[in-house]
Amino acid sequence: MVGVRELLEQAAAARRAGRLSEAFDLASQAVTLSRTGGQEGGADLRQALTRLAQALRDLGRPAEARLPQEEAVALFRDAGDGLSTAGALRHLGGILDDMAAHADAVPVYAEMMTLYQAAEVAPLEMANAVRALACNAEGRGDQREAVARWREALNRYAALDAVFHGDFGLADNPGVKEARTRLARLQAGAV
């Protein structure tokens, strides 16, 4: 019988391959198996809910992604895992931004940053957090904050060139590229 972790690995592989419906099906199976296997509130369920929300978001269904992600956030909080809670909050904020509920995402991101600032955070994770803040500021129409956040994201991503080139095997640094594109668009709109 296939276990939860194997289902989650298969869901991740399907997502990387662009098979989004398959990723959704596998993540759904992982959630069901976690719940029926006595893992209520356990690490497998937290991961399965996060993967399910991610799959729904990838499919353009953020309203449906919200509930499993909110449950995952609550379970990470209950487990006392600050960094994982912060990561789950970043994804919840992204879902809210996808739903154009930008104001609702502000306190979610504030809690995320409080948790990140209280811990030692990997540079890529922090760059992704700043990116989320920049996207939210854009969504709220706060151009000044968006520009400041995109500049910070650009600097953080630029410091990670070796990670993108060496670890991920990418010719270009997608974080730098996105930050430059967004900054150019924001600055062109300010004229």
Short mmCIF file of C-alpha atoms in Angstrom, two decimals:
data_model
loop_
_atom_site.label_atom_id
_atom_site.label_comp_id
_atom_site.label_asym_id
_atom_site.label_seq_id
_atom_site.Cartn_x
_atom_site.Cartn_y
_atom_site.Cartn_z
CA MET A 1 0.00 0.00 0.00
CA VAL A 2 1.21 3.50 -0.84
CA GLY A 3 1.92 5.69 2.17
CA VAL A 4 1.28 9.37 2.73
CA ARG A 5 4.88 10.43 2.20
CA GLU A 6 5.09 8.54 -1.08
CA LEU A 7 1.86 10.17 -2.25
CA LEU A 8 3.29 13.58 -1.34
CA GLU A 9 6.50 12.85 -3.25
CA GLN A 10 4.46 11.74 -6.26
CA ALA A 11 2.32 14.90 -6.00
CA ALA A 12 5.46 17.06 -5.94
CA ALA A 13 6.87 15.24 -8.97
CA ALA A 14 3.58 15.62 -10.85
CA ARG A 15 3.55 19.35 -10.07
CA ARG A 16 7.14 19.79 -11.30
CA ALA A 17 6.16 17.96 -14.50
CA GLY A 18 3.15 20.25 -15.00
CA ARG A 19 0.60 17.50 -14.36
CA LEU A 20 -1.49 19.68 -12.07
CA SER A 21 -4.66 17.57 -11.96
CA GLU A 22 -2.60 14.53 -11.03
CA ALA A 23 -0.84 16.53 -8.30
CA PHE A 24 -4.25 17.52 -6.95
CA ASP A 25 -5.52 13.91 -6.97
CA LEU A 26 -2.40 12.64 -5.19
CA ALA A 27 -2.51 15.40 -2.57
CA SER A 28 -6.21 14.68 -1.96
CA GLN A 29 -5.39 11.00 -1.45
CA ALA A 30 -2.61 11.98 0.98
CA VAL A 31 -5.01 14.11 3.05
CA THR A 32 -7.59 11.30 3.17
CA LEU A 33 -4.98 8.70 4.10
CA SER A 34 -3.54 10.98 6.81
CA ARG A 35 -6.97 11.47 8.34
CA THR A 36 -7.97 7.80 8.20
CA GLY A 37 -4.58 6.60 9.36
CA GLY A 38 -4.79 8.26 12.74
CA GLN A 39 -2.51 11.14 11.71
CA GLU A 40 -5.02 13.82 12.68
CA GLY A 41 -2.85 16.85 13.40
CA GLY A 42 0.36 14.99 12.60
CA ALA A 43 3.22 16.06 10.38
CA ASP A 44 1.94 14.05 7.43
CA LEU A 45 -1.45 15.75 7.57
CA ARG A 46 0.13 19.22 7.81
CA GLN A 47 2.23 18.50 4.72
CA ALA A 48 -0.68 16.90 2.85
CA LEU A 49 -2.96 19.89 3.50
CA THR A 50 -0.25 22.27 2.32
CA ARG A 51 0.32 20.23 -0.84
CA LEU A 52 -3.45 20.08 -1.48
CA ALA A 53 -3.77 23.86 -1.11
CA GLN A 54 -0.80 24.32 -3.43
CA ALA A 55 -2.40 22.03 -6.03
CA LEU A 56 -5.69 23.93 -5.84
CA ARG A 57 -3.86 27.22 -6.18
CA ASP A 58 -1.96 25.89 -9.21
CA LEU A 59 -5.30 24.95 -10.75
CA GLY A 60 -6.55 28.52 -10.30
CA ARG A 61 -8.89 27.64 -7.45
CA PRO A 62 -7.65 29.85 -4.61
CA ALA A 63 -11.01 30.04 -2.80
CA GLU A 64 -10.93 26.25 -2.44
CA ALA A 65 -7.24 26.35 -1.46
CA ARG A 66 -7.93 28.67 1.47
CA LEU A 67 -9.54 26.14 3.84
CA PRO A 68 -6.87 23.42 3.66
CA GLN A 69 -4.15 26.06 3.99
CA GLU A 70 -5.85 27.64 7.01
CA GLU A 71 -6.10 24.18 8.59
CA ALA A 72 -2.41 23.56 7.87
CA VAL A 73 -1.49 26.90 9.49
CA ALA A 74 -3.50 25.99 12.60
CA LEU A 75 -1.83 22.57 12.81
CA PHE A 76 1.67 24.05 12.40
CA ARG A 77 0.86 26.57 15.15
CA ASP A 78 -0.36 23.78 17.43
CA ALA A 79 2.86 21.86 16.78
CA GLY A 80 4.88 24.90 17.88
CA ASP A 81 6.95 24.94 14.70
CA GLY A 82 7.55 28.66 14.11
CA LEU A 83 9.42 28.41 10.80
CA SER A 84 6.94 25.98 9.28
CA THR A 85 4.09 28.14 10.54
CA ALA A 86 5.69 31.17 8.88
CA GLY A 87 6.03 29.29 5.60
CA ALA A 88 2.42 28.15 5.80
CA LEU A 89 1.35 31.73 6.51
CA ARG A 90 3.26 32.94 3.43
CA HIS A 91 1.29 30.49 1.31
CA LEU A 92 -1.98 31.52 2.97
CA GLY A 93 -1.19 35.17 2.26
CA GLY A 94 -0.50 34.26 -1.36
CA ILE A 95 -3.85 32.51 -1.60
CA LEU A 96 -5.59 35.59 -0.17
CA ASP A 97 -3.73 37.77 -2.67
CA ASP A 98 -4.84 35.40 -5.46
CA MET A 99 -8.40 36.01 -4.28
CA ALA A 100 -7.80 39.80 -4.36
CA ALA A 101 -8.31 39.83 -0.57
CA HIS A 102 -5.15 41.90 -0.17
CA ALA A 103 -6.22 43.65 3.03
CA ASP A 104 -7.01 40.27 4.63
CA ALA A 105 -3.49 39.11 3.77
CA VAL A 106 -1.77 42.00 5.61
CA PRO A 107 -2.11 40.54 9.16
CA VAL A 108 -1.18 37.10 7.82
CA TYR A 109 2.06 38.50 6.40
CA ALA A 110 2.69 40.49 9.59
CA GLU A 111 2.53 37.30 11.65
CA MET A 112 4.77 35.57 9.10
CA MET A 113 7.43 38.27 9.40
CA THR A 114 7.28 38.22 13.22
CA LEU A 115 7.97 34.48 13.16
CA TYR A 116 10.74 34.82 10.57
CA GLN A 117 12.42 37.63 12.50
CA ALA A 118 12.43 35.49 15.66
CA ALA A 119 14.31 32.65 13.95
CA GLU A 120 17.27 31.91 11.74
CA VAL A 121 15.79 31.86 8.25
CA ALA A 122 17.35 30.52 5.07
CA PRO A 123 18.16 33.38 2.67
CA LEU A 124 15.93 31.98 -0.09
CA GLU A 125 13.00 31.65 2.32
CA MET A 126 13.45 35.27 3.42
CA ALA A 127 13.72 36.45 -0.21
CA ASN A 128 10.46 34.63 -0.95
CA ALA A 129 8.84 36.26 2.10
CA VAL A 130 9.86 39.74 0.92
CA ARG A 131 8.58 38.87 -2.57
CA ALA A 132 5.20 38.02 -1.02
CA LEU A 133 5.13 41.38 0.77
CA ALA A 134 5.96 43.14 -2.52
CA CYS A 135 3.16 41.33 -4.36
CA ASN A 136 0.73 42.23 -1.60
CA ALA A 137 1.74 45.89 -1.65
CA GLU A 138 1.18 45.94 -5.42
CA GLY A 139 -2.22 44.32 -4.96
CA ARG A 140 -3.19 46.96 -2.41
CA GLY A 141 -2.05 49.69 -4.77
CA ASP A 142 0.69 50.92 -2.42
CA GLN A 143 3.30 51.80 -5.03
CA ARG A 144 5.86 53.22 -2.59
CA GLU A 145 5.89 50.09 -0.45
CA ALA A 146 5.83 47.85 -3.52
CA VAL A 147 8.91 49.54 -4.97
CA ALA A 148 10.75 49.32 -1.63
CA ARG A 149 9.85 45.66 -1.18
CA TRP A 150 10.79 44.75 -4.78
CA ARG A 151 14.15 46.49 -4.32
CA GLU A 152 14.75 44.48 -1.16
CA ALA A 153 13.66 41.28 -2.92
CA LEU A 154 15.98 42.07 -5.83
CA ASN A 155 18.94 42.46 -3.46
CA ARG A 156 18.08 39.27 -1.59
CA TYR A 157 17.62 37.22 -4.77
CA ALA A 158 20.79 38.68 -6.37
CA ALA A 159 22.78 37.39 -3.39
CA LEU A 160 21.51 33.90 -4.24
CA ASP A 161 22.86 33.60 -7.80
CA ALA A 162 25.05 30.66 -6.79
CA VAL A 163 22.02 28.82 -5.39
CA PHE A 164 20.00 29.26 -8.58
CA HIS A 165 22.90 28.40 -10.86
CA GLY A 166 24.59 25.64 -8.86
CA ASP A 167 21.89 24.02 -6.74
CA PHE A 168 18.95 24.46 -9.11
CA GLY A 169 20.91 24.38 -12.38
CA LEU A 170 19.18 27.47 -13.74
CA ALA A 171 20.95 29.72 -16.23
CA ASP A 172 19.07 32.77 -14.98
CA ASN A 173 18.02 33.79 -11.50
CA PRO A 174 14.19 33.94 -11.73
CA GLY A 175 13.90 36.02 -8.55
CA VAL A 176 16.15 38.74 -9.96
CA LYS A 177 14.35 38.64 -13.30
CA GLU A 178 10.91 38.98 -11.71
CA ALA A 179 11.99 41.76 -9.34
CA ARG A 180 13.54 43.78 -12.17
CA THR A 181 10.44 43.31 -14.34
CA ARG A 182 8.10 44.37 -11.55
CA LEU A 183 10.24 47.36 -10.62
CA ALA A 184 10.40 48.51 -14.24
CA ARG A 185 6.62 48.24 -14.53
CA LEU A 186 6.03 50.10 -11.27
CA GLN A 187 8.49 52.85 -12.17
CA ALA A 188 6.99 53.21 -15.66
CA GLY A 189 3.55 53.58 -14.09
CA ALA A 190 4.82 56.32 -11.78
CA VAL A 191 5.75 58.59 -14.68
#
